[in-house]
Coordinates of C-alpha atoms in Angstrom, one line a residue:
M8 CA -21.4 77.8 111.7
P9 CA -20.9 75.4 114.6
V10 CA -23.9 74.1 116.6
D11 CA -23.6 74.0 120.4
E12 CA -23.9 70.3 121.2
T13 CA -25.0 71.1 124.8
E14 CA -28.1 72.9 123.3
P15 CA -29.0 71.3 120.0
G16 CA -30.1 73.9 117.4
R17 CA -28.2 76.8 119.0
V18 CA -25.7 78.2 116.6
T19 CA -22.5 79.6 118.2
G20 CA -19.0 80.7 117.3
R21 CA -16.0 78.4 117.8
L22 CA -13.3 79.0 120.4
Y23 CA -9.7 78.5 119.4
G24 CA -6.7 78.4 121.8
V25 CA -3.8 79.1 119.5
G26 CA -0.2 78.6 120.4
L27 CA 2.2 81.0 118.7
G28 CA 5.5 79.6 119.7
P29 CA 8.3 81.3 121.7
G30 CA 8.6 84.6 120.0
D31 CA 9.8 84.4 116.4
P32 CA 6.8 85.0 114.1
E33 CA 8.3 82.5 111.6
L34 CA 7.8 79.8 114.2
V35 CA 4.1 80.2 114.2
T36 CA 2.5 77.1 112.6
V37 CA 0.7 77.3 109.2
K38 CA -2.5 76.4 110.9
A39 CA -2.1 79.0 113.7
A40 CA -1.4 81.7 111.1
R41 CA -4.5 80.7 109.1
L42 CA -6.8 80.8 112.1
V43 CA -5.5 84.1 113.4
E44 CA -6.0 85.7 110.0
R45 CA -9.6 84.4 109.6
A46 CA -10.8 85.0 113.2
D47 CA -13.7 87.4 114.0
V48 CA -12.3 88.1 117.4
I49 CA -8.7 88.2 118.6
A50 CA -8.2 87.9 122.4
Y51 CA -4.9 88.1 124.3
H52 CA -3.6 88.6 127.8
S53 CA -1.4 91.4 129.0
A54 CA -0.1 93.0 132.2
R55 CA -1.2 96.4 133.3
H56 CA 1.2 98.1 131.0
G57 CA -0.9 96.9 128.1
R58 CA 1.8 95.3 126.0
S59 CA 1.1 91.7 124.9
V60 CA 3.9 89.3 123.9
A61 CA 1.3 87.1 122.2
R62 CA -0.2 89.9 120.1
T63 CA 3.3 91.0 119.1
I64 CA 4.1 87.6 117.7
A65 CA 0.7 87.4 115.9
E66 CA 0.8 90.9 114.5
P67 CA 2.1 89.8 111.0
Y68 CA -1.0 87.7 110.6
L69 CA -3.7 90.1 111.9
R70 CA -6.0 91.9 109.5
D71 CA -8.0 95.1 109.5
G72 CA -11.5 94.9 110.9
Q73 CA -10.9 92.2 113.5
I74 CA -12.3 92.7 117.0
E75 CA -9.7 92.7 119.6
E76 CA -10.3 91.8 123.3
A77 CA -7.3 92.8 125.5
L78 CA -7.6 90.7 128.7
T79 CA -5.5 92.8 131.1
Y80 CA -4.4 91.1 134.4
P81 CA -5.4 93.2 137.4
V82 CA -2.3 92.1 139.2
T83 CA 0.9 90.3 138.3
T84 CA 3.8 91.1 140.6
E85 CA 2.0 93.9 142.4
K86 CA 0.3 93.6 145.8
P87 CA -3.3 92.5 145.3
E88 CA -6.1 94.9 146.1
H89 CA -8.8 92.3 146.6
P90 CA -9.8 91.8 150.2
D91 CA -9.5 88.0 149.8
G92 CA -6.1 88.2 148.3
Y93 CA -4.4 87.3 145.0
R94 CA -6.2 84.1 144.2
A95 CA -9.7 85.5 144.6
E96 CA -8.8 88.6 142.5
I97 CA -7.3 86.5 139.7
E98 CA -10.2 84.1 139.7
E99 CA -12.7 87.0 139.3
F100 CA -10.6 88.3 136.4
Y101 CA -10.7 84.9 134.6
A102 CA -14.5 84.6 135.1
A103 CA -15.0 88.1 133.7
S104 CA -12.7 87.5 130.8
A105 CA -14.6 84.3 129.9
A106 CA -17.9 86.1 130.1
R107 CA -16.6 88.7 127.6
L108 CA -15.5 86.0 125.2
A109 CA -18.8 84.1 125.7
T110 CA -20.7 87.1 124.4
H111 CA -18.9 86.9 121.1
L112 CA -19.4 83.1 120.9
D113 CA -23.1 83.4 121.6
A114 CA -23.3 85.9 118.7
G115 CA -21.8 83.4 116.3
R116 CA -18.4 85.0 116.2
N117 CA -15.2 82.8 116.1
V118 CA -12.8 83.7 118.9
V119 CA -9.0 83.1 118.8
V120 CA -7.3 83.4 122.1
L121 CA -3.6 84.0 121.4
C122 CA -1.0 82.3 123.6
E123 CA 2.8 82.5 123.4
G124 CA 4.4 79.1 123.5
D125 CA 1.9 76.3 123.8
P126 CA -1.7 76.9 125.1
F127 CA -1.5 73.9 127.5
F128 CA 2.0 74.5 128.7
Y129 CA 1.8 77.1 131.6
G130 CA -0.4 79.1 129.1
S131 CA -2.9 81.8 130.1
Y132 CA -5.4 80.3 127.6
M133 CA -6.1 77.2 129.8
H134 CA -8.1 79.4 132.2
M135 CA -10.4 80.3 129.4
H136 CA -10.5 76.7 128.2
K137 CA -11.7 75.3 131.5
R138 CA -14.5 77.9 131.7
L139 CA -15.7 77.8 128.1
A140 CA -14.8 74.4 126.4
G141 CA -17.8 72.6 127.9
R142 CA -20.2 75.2 126.5
Y143 CA -18.8 75.9 123.0
P144 CA -17.1 74.0 120.2
T145 CA -13.4 74.3 121.0
E146 CA -10.1 73.5 119.3
V147 CA -6.6 73.9 120.7
V148 CA -3.7 74.5 118.3
P149 CA -0.3 73.5 119.8
G150 CA 2.8 75.7 119.5
V151 CA 6.5 75.4 119.9
T152 CA 7.3 75.7 123.6
S153 CA 9.9 77.9 125.2
V154 CA 11.7 74.8 126.4
S155 CA 12.1 73.5 122.9
A156 CA 13.2 76.9 121.7
A157 CA 15.8 77.2 124.5
A158 CA 17.3 73.8 123.6
A159 CA 17.5 74.9 120.0
V160 CA 19.2 78.2 120.9
L161 CA 21.8 76.4 123.0
G162 CA 22.3 73.6 120.4
R163 CA 21.9 71.1 123.2
P164 CA 19.3 68.3 123.2
L165 CA 16.9 68.0 126.1
V166 CA 16.9 64.2 126.5
E167 CA 18.4 61.2 124.7
R168 CA 17.9 57.5 125.0
D169 CA 16.1 56.6 128.3
E170 CA 16.7 60.0 130.0
I171 CA 13.9 61.7 132.0
L172 CA 13.0 65.3 131.5
T173 CA 11.4 67.2 134.4
V174 CA 9.7 70.6 134.0
L175 CA 9.6 72.6 137.2
P176 CA 8.2 76.1 138.1
G177 CA 10.8 78.3 139.7
T178 CA 8.2 79.3 142.4
L179 CA 8.8 76.0 144.2
P180 CA 10.7 76.2 147.6
T181 CA 14.4 75.8 147.3
E182 CA 14.5 72.4 149.0
V183 CA 11.8 71.0 146.8
L184 CA 13.5 72.2 143.6
A185 CA 16.9 70.8 144.8
E186 CA 15.3 67.4 145.5
R187 CA 13.6 67.2 142.1
L188 CA 16.8 68.3 140.3
T189 CA 18.9 65.7 142.1
A190 CA 16.5 62.9 141.0
T191 CA 16.1 63.8 137.3
D192 CA 18.4 63.6 134.3
S193 CA 17.4 66.8 132.4
A194 CA 15.3 69.7 133.6
A195 CA 13.7 72.9 132.5
I196 CA 12.9 75.5 135.2
M197 CA 10.3 78.0 134.2
K198 CA 9.1 81.4 135.6
L199 CA 12.4 82.8 136.6
G200 CA 12.4 86.6 137.1
R201 CA 12.2 87.2 140.8
T202 CA 12.7 83.5 141.6
F203 CA 16.1 83.4 139.9
G204 CA 18.1 83.5 143.2
N205 CA 16.0 80.6 144.6
V206 CA 16.6 78.6 141.4
R207 CA 20.3 79.2 141.5
A208 CA 20.5 78.1 145.1
A209 CA 18.6 74.9 144.3
L210 CA 20.9 74.0 141.4
A211 CA 23.9 74.6 143.7
Q212 CA 22.4 72.5 146.4
A213 CA 21.7 69.7 144.0
G214 CA 25.3 69.8 142.7
R215 CA 24.2 70.8 139.2
L216 CA 25.0 74.5 138.9
D217 CA 27.9 73.8 136.5
E218 CA 25.6 72.0 134.1
A219 CA 22.9 74.7 134.1
W220 CA 22.2 77.1 131.2
Y221 CA 20.2 80.2 131.1
V222 CA 18.1 81.5 128.1
E223 CA 15.9 84.5 128.0
R224 CA 13.5 85.6 125.2
A225 CA 14.5 82.7 123.0
T226 CA 14.2 83.2 119.2
T227 CA 13.5 86.9 119.5
D228 CA 15.8 89.8 118.6
R229 CA 16.4 90.2 122.4
Q230 CA 17.5 86.7 122.9
Q231 CA 20.3 86.0 125.5
S232 CA 22.0 82.8 126.7
A233 CA 24.8 82.0 129.0
R234 CA 26.0 79.6 131.7
L235 CA 23.5 80.1 134.5
A236 CA 26.3 80.6 137.1
E237 CA 27.5 83.7 135.3
V238 CA 24.1 85.5 135.1
D239 CA 23.4 88.6 137.1
P240 CA 20.2 88.0 139.1
E241 CA 19.2 91.7 138.8
T242 CA 18.9 91.4 135.0
V243 CA 16.7 88.3 134.8
P244 CA 13.2 88.9 133.2
Y245 CA 10.1 86.7 133.6
F246 CA 10.4 85.3 130.1
S247 CA 13.5 83.3 130.8
L248 CA 14.3 79.8 131.9
A249 CA 17.0 77.5 133.2
L250 CA 17.9 74.4 131.4
L251 CA 19.8 71.2 132.4
P252 CA 20.4 69.6 129.0
S253 CA 20.9 65.9 128.2
R254 CA 23.8 64.4 130.2
V255 CA 24.1 61.5 127.7
H256 CA 24.5 63.9 124.8
E257 CA 27.1 66.0 126.6
R258 CA 29.1 62.9 127.5
T259 CA 28.9 61.2 124.0
R260 CA 29.7 64.5 122.3
A261 CA 32.9 64.8 124.3
E262 CA 33.8 61.2 123.4
L263 CA 33.1 61.7 119.7
A264 CA 35.2 64.8 119.6
G265 CA 38.3 62.6 120.2
A266 CA 37.2 59.8 118.0
V267 CA 38.9 60.8 114.7
A268 CA 41.4 58.4 113.2
S269 CA 44.7 59.2 111.5
P270 CA 45.0 57.9 108.0
A271 CA 46.7 54.6 107.3
A272 CA 50.2 54.8 106.1
A273 CA 49.4 53.4 102.6
G274 CA 46.6 54.4 100.4
P275 CA 44.0 51.9 99.2
V276 CA 44.3 50.1 95.9
G277 CA 43.1 52.1 93.0
V278 CA 40.7 51.0 90.3
A279 CA 41.5 51.5 86.6
G280 CA 39.3 54.4 85.3
T281 CA 38.2 55.4 88.8
V282 CA 37.2 59.0 89.5
G283 CA 38.1 60.4 92.9
V284 CA 40.2 57.5 94.2
A285 CA 40.5 56.8 97.9
E286 CA 43.9 58.4 98.3
S287 CA 41.9 61.7 98.4
V288 CA 40.0 60.7 101.5
G289 CA 41.2 63.1 104.3
A290 CA 42.3 62.0 107.8
S291 CA 39.5 64.0 109.4
E292 CA 36.9 62.0 107.5
L293 CA 38.0 58.5 108.6
V294 CA 35.9 56.9 111.3
A295 CA 37.8 55.6 114.2
A296 CA 34.9 54.5 116.4
G297 CA 34.6 51.3 114.3
M298 CA 35.2 49.7 111.0
G299 CA 33.1 50.7 108.0
E300 CA 31.1 48.3 105.9
V301 CA 30.3 47.5 102.3
V302 CA 26.7 47.4 101.2
V303 CA 26.0 46.1 97.7
V304 CA 22.8 47.9 96.6
G305 CA 20.4 46.9 93.8
L306 CA 19.1 50.0 92.0
G307 CA 16.4 48.2 90.2
P308 CA 16.0 48.6 86.4
A309 CA 15.6 52.4 86.2
G310 CA 14.8 55.4 88.3
R311 CA 14.1 56.2 91.9
E312 CA 10.5 54.8 91.8
W313 CA 12.0 51.3 91.2
L314 CA 14.3 51.6 94.2
T315 CA 13.3 49.9 97.5
P316 CA 13.2 52.0 100.7
Q317 CA 16.0 49.8 102.1
A318 CA 18.2 50.6 99.2
Q319 CA 17.3 54.3 99.4
D320 CA 18.4 54.4 103.0
A321 CA 21.7 52.6 102.3
L322 CA 22.5 55.1 99.5
A323 CA 21.6 58.0 101.8
V324 CA 23.9 57.1 104.7
A325 CA 26.8 56.0 102.5
D326 CA 30.1 58.0 102.6
D327 CA 31.3 56.6 99.3
L328 CA 29.5 55.3 96.2
V329 CA 31.4 52.8 94.0
G330 CA 30.2 51.4 90.7
Y331 CA 30.1 51.3 87.0
G332 CA 29.8 54.9 85.7
P333 CA 26.3 54.8 84.1
Y334 CA 24.9 53.1 87.2
L335 CA 26.4 55.8 89.5
D336 CA 24.8 58.4 87.3
R337 CA 21.4 57.1 88.4
V338 CA 22.1 58.1 92.0
P339 CA 21.5 61.8 92.7
A340 CA 24.7 63.7 93.6
N341 CA 25.3 64.6 97.2
P342 CA 28.4 66.8 97.9
R343 CA 28.9 64.9 101.2
Q344 CA 29.6 61.7 99.4
R345 CA 32.6 60.6 97.3
R346 CA 31.8 58.9 94.0
H347 CA 34.2 56.4 92.5
A348 CA 33.2 55.5 88.9
S349 CA 34.9 52.7 86.9
D350 CA 34.7 50.6 83.8
N351 CA 32.3 47.6 83.7
R352 CA 35.2 45.2 83.2
V353 CA 37.1 45.7 86.5
E354 CA 34.6 44.0 88.9
A355 CA 37.2 42.4 91.2
E356 CA 39.3 45.6 91.4
R357 CA 36.2 47.6 92.2
A358 CA 35.3 45.1 95.0
E359 CA 38.8 45.3 96.5
F360 CA 38.7 49.1 96.3
A361 CA 35.4 49.2 98.2
L362 CA 36.6 46.8 100.8
D363 CA 39.7 48.9 101.4
L364 CA 37.6 52.0 101.9
A365 CA 35.5 50.1 104.4
R366 CA 38.6 49.0 106.3
R367 CA 39.4 52.7 106.7
G368 CA 36.1 53.3 108.4
R369 CA 34.0 54.4 105.4
R370 CA 30.4 53.3 104.8
V371 CA 30.6 52.2 101.1
A372 CA 27.7 51.5 98.8
V373 CA 28.6 49.4 95.7
V374 CA 25.8 50.0 93.2
S375 CA 24.4 47.5 90.7
S376 CA 21.5 47.8 88.2
G377 CA 18.6 45.5 88.9
D378 CA 19.4 43.0 91.6
P379 CA 23.1 42.9 92.7
G380 CA 22.9 39.1 93.0
V381 CA 21.8 38.5 89.4
F382 CA 24.8 38.8 87.0
A383 CA 26.0 41.8 89.1
M384 CA 28.4 43.0 91.8
A385 CA 27.2 41.0 94.8
A386 CA 29.1 37.8 93.7
A387 CA 32.2 39.8 92.8
V388 CA 32.3 41.6 96.1
L389 CA 31.7 38.4 98.1
E390 CA 34.3 36.5 96.2
V391 CA 37.0 39.1 97.0
A392 CA 35.6 39.5 100.5
S393 CA 36.2 35.8 101.2
E394 CA 39.9 36.2 100.8
P395 CA 41.6 36.0 104.2
K396 CA 42.7 39.6 104.3
W397 CA 39.1 40.9 103.9
T398 CA 37.1 38.5 106.1
D399 CA 36.8 41.0 108.9
I400 CA 35.0 43.6 106.7
P401 CA 31.2 43.5 107.1
V402 CA 29.4 43.0 103.8
R403 CA 25.7 43.2 103.2
V404 CA 23.6 42.7 100.0
L405 CA 20.4 44.6 99.5
P406 CA 18.1 43.2 96.8
G407 CA 16.6 45.1 93.9
L408 CA 13.9 44.6 91.3
T409 CA 15.4 42.5 88.5
A410 CA 15.3 43.4 84.8
A411 CA 13.4 40.1 84.2
Q412 CA 10.7 41.1 86.6
A413 CA 10.4 44.6 85.1
V414 CA 10.1 43.3 81.5
A415 CA 7.6 40.6 82.6
S416 CA 5.4 43.2 84.3
R417 CA 5.1 45.2 81.1
V418 CA 3.3 42.3 79.3
G419 CA 1.6 40.4 82.1
A420 CA 3.0 37.3 83.8
P421 CA 5.2 35.3 81.5
L422 CA 7.2 34.1 84.6
G423 CA 4.1 32.7 86.2
H424 CA 5.5 29.1 86.2
D425 CA 9.0 27.6 86.4
Y426 CA 11.7 29.6 84.6
C427 CA 15.4 29.9 84.5
V428 CA 17.7 32.9 84.1
L429 CA 20.7 32.7 81.8
S430 CA 23.3 35.1 80.4
L431 CA 24.5 34.9 76.8
S432 CA 27.7 36.7 77.5
D433 CA 30.7 34.5 76.9
R434 CA 33.1 36.9 78.5
L435 CA 33.2 34.9 81.8
K436 CA 32.2 31.4 80.6
P437 CA 32.7 29.6 77.3
W438 CA 30.0 29.5 74.6
E439 CA 30.0 25.7 74.8
I440 CA 28.6 25.9 78.4
I441 CA 26.1 28.5 77.4
A442 CA 24.8 26.4 74.5
K443 CA 24.6 23.3 76.7
R444 CA 22.6 25.1 79.4
L445 CA 20.3 26.9 76.9
S446 CA 19.5 23.6 75.2
A447 CA 18.8 21.9 78.5
A448 CA 16.5 24.7 79.6
A449 CA 14.7 24.6 76.3
E450 CA 14.3 20.8 76.4
A451 CA 13.0 21.1 80.0
D452 CA 10.2 23.4 78.8
L453 CA 11.2 26.2 81.1
V454 CA 10.5 29.9 80.4
I455 CA 13.9 31.4 79.8
A456 CA 15.0 34.9 80.8
I457 CA 18.1 35.8 78.7
Y458 CA 20.4 38.5 80.0
N459 CA 23.3 40.1 78.1
P460 CA 22.1 38.8 74.7
G461 CA 24.3 41.0 72.5
S462 CA 26.8 43.9 72.4
K463 CA 28.9 45.7 69.9
S464 CA 31.6 43.0 70.2
R465 CA 29.1 40.1 70.4
T466 CA 26.8 40.0 67.4
W467 CA 26.3 36.4 66.6
Q468 CA 25.1 34.8 69.9
V469 CA 21.4 35.8 69.5
A470 CA 21.1 34.0 66.1
A471 CA 22.9 31.0 67.5
A472 CA 20.6 30.9 70.5
K473 CA 17.6 31.2 68.3
D474 CA 18.6 28.1 66.4
L475 CA 19.2 26.1 69.6
L476 CA 15.8 27.1 70.9
L477 CA 14.0 26.2 67.7
A478 CA 15.4 22.7 68.1
H479 CA 13.2 22.2 71.1
R480 CA 10.5 24.9 70.8
S481 CA 7.7 25.6 68.4
P482 CA 8.3 28.5 66.0
E483 CA 5.1 30.0 67.5
T484 CA 6.7 30.3 71.0
P485 CA 6.2 33.9 72.2
V486 CA 9.3 35.9 72.8
V487 CA 9.2 39.2 74.8
L488 CA 11.9 41.8 73.9
G489 CA 12.2 44.4 76.6
R490 CA 14.7 47.3 76.2
D491 CA 15.4 50.0 78.8
V492 CA 12.3 49.2 80.7
G493 CA 11.5 52.2 83.1
G494 CA 13.9 54.4 81.2
S495 CA 13.3 57.1 78.5
G496 CA 14.1 54.6 75.7
E497 CA 11.7 51.9 76.9
R498 CA 10.5 49.6 74.1
V499 CA 8.6 46.3 74.6
R500 CA 7.6 43.9 71.8
V501 CA 6.1 40.4 71.6
V502 CA 7.1 38.3 68.6
R503 CA 7.1 34.7 67.6
L504 CA 10.4 32.8 68.1
A505 CA 10.5 32.2 64.3
D506 CA 10.3 36.0 63.8
L507 CA 13.0 37.0 66.4
D508 CA 15.4 39.4 64.5
P509 CA 18.9 39.5 66.1
A510 CA 19.4 42.9 64.7
E511 CA 16.8 44.3 67.1
V512 CA 18.7 43.0 70.2
D513 CA 21.5 44.8 72.0
M514 CA 23.1 44.8 75.5
R515 CA 20.2 46.8 77.0
T516 CA 17.6 44.3 75.7
L517 CA 16.3 41.4 77.8
L518 CA 14.6 38.4 76.2
L519 CA 11.8 36.3 77.8
V520 CA 11.3 33.1 75.8
G521 CA 8.0 31.4 76.6
S522 CA 7.4 27.7 77.3
S523 CA 4.9 25.4 75.6
T524 CA 2.2 26.7 77.9
T525 CA 2.9 30.4 77.7
Q526 CA -0.1 32.2 76.1
V527 CA -0.5 35.5 74.2
V528 CA -4.0 36.9 74.6
E529 CA -5.6 40.0 73.0
R530 CA -7.9 41.6 75.6
G531 CA -9.2 44.5 73.6
S532 CA -6.7 47.1 75.1
G533 CA -4.6 47.0 71.9
D534 CA -1.5 45.4 73.5
P535 CA -1.3 41.6 74.0
V536 CA -1.1 40.0 77.4
V537 CA 1.5 37.3 77.9
F538 CA 1.2 34.8 80.8
T539 CA 2.3 31.3 81.7
P540 CA -0.4 29.4 83.6
R541 CA 0.5 28.2 87.1
R542 CA -0.8 24.7 86.3
Y543 CA 1.2 22.5 84.0
P544 CA -0.8 19.9 82.0
A545 CA -0.4 16.3 83.1

């Protein structure tokens, strides 16, 4: 139970001003619904007819046994009966209403004052707030405004970029309204009803009548919208507003409507084994506003949790995904995107295919496992993109977590000092070069990360590499075998170089060969820790 901070020790109820949104009960916030359901007292304003829009919105969330306080205005559009006029009569009503609610708060009951729209946006609640908030614990819960709802109903944004939105009451004099409407970009004019004729005249005087829209009872089953110039003034209720939506949006939407390219005469080059080749890209989907781009994206070693936010964003905005089939399969399907899978032996063709899509205005993501710049597609794409006919196509490379980093993290920090990265595949370079480089790295006492150590067609290289390493390294040198790290088939082992069994190594395995300083330490957790100290002995 809240304690009144103005009188320490006095226990009171809590006052809530709860915004219910524009009319649809499903637009009531989760918090508002919870507070309405749990309240001891539900208060709401209404006209003399007794019907409350706010209570109608909240009705699905009310429960039996709640105390209701109907705060009925003594005057709305009628002639005031108070001798001192409307303002005096309405102020007395607010004071009396606040006193009624204070009685419940003093008794320790929580009071929720319902308010359509937002409590602090021309809301009736604010008159209770200014009288009670200084005396009782108070919380205001915002709601969706009628202005936001009207924009949503029309499907027209209120403001864009640096535009200014002005909210005006329709009760202002015509000249004042026209002056404000002339000076602003966008506008919402509230409290129509009997002021509609005045508002229409102000819009015409400001030269903006043709831009104006009319919305009444937004988001309810009685919702109406139309061009304001076409509305009959005799039919306009109080719960309506006029809207001047974003000029920037209206202009750019018209520009974009005509910015659709026709297809080029010839289709792009195909890729052997490609699914969904670019000839199937329709004319309506080609972007004429500017050329597309190719983004080479590193997926990391496994699932989404290994993917950088930058890479996630590039995949999300892409129109086309291009890559080796198993890597494409790691990207969740999106029916908006086209997927072009191909074999892993057609890198140059894949790159040219992606560049041709980009020339046609497509945003293309070329996917690679790990980091695209490490034995992957970045070099292939850039090599082709450097040819004269492709130099005008934008190409970006987004890094990814490498397989070497992933495997190293599973055992500790074997890459803690100088290391080199080397591929055992002799598909793109002769074995003589591989052997020469491997021997040089071993002699230089570098930790060595070995990619592509073996495959179905390459079965002898690991044994040959082992012999080359043993010519320069101790048989006790630790070797980390990491297979499918991050995937369902993950397997990581640490063995001596002398015990390395080539039969355990396949294309999905990465080897980390330690240096003379790399250490394997048992720390009591069961699995050994492998690290290479930062300091090299003199």
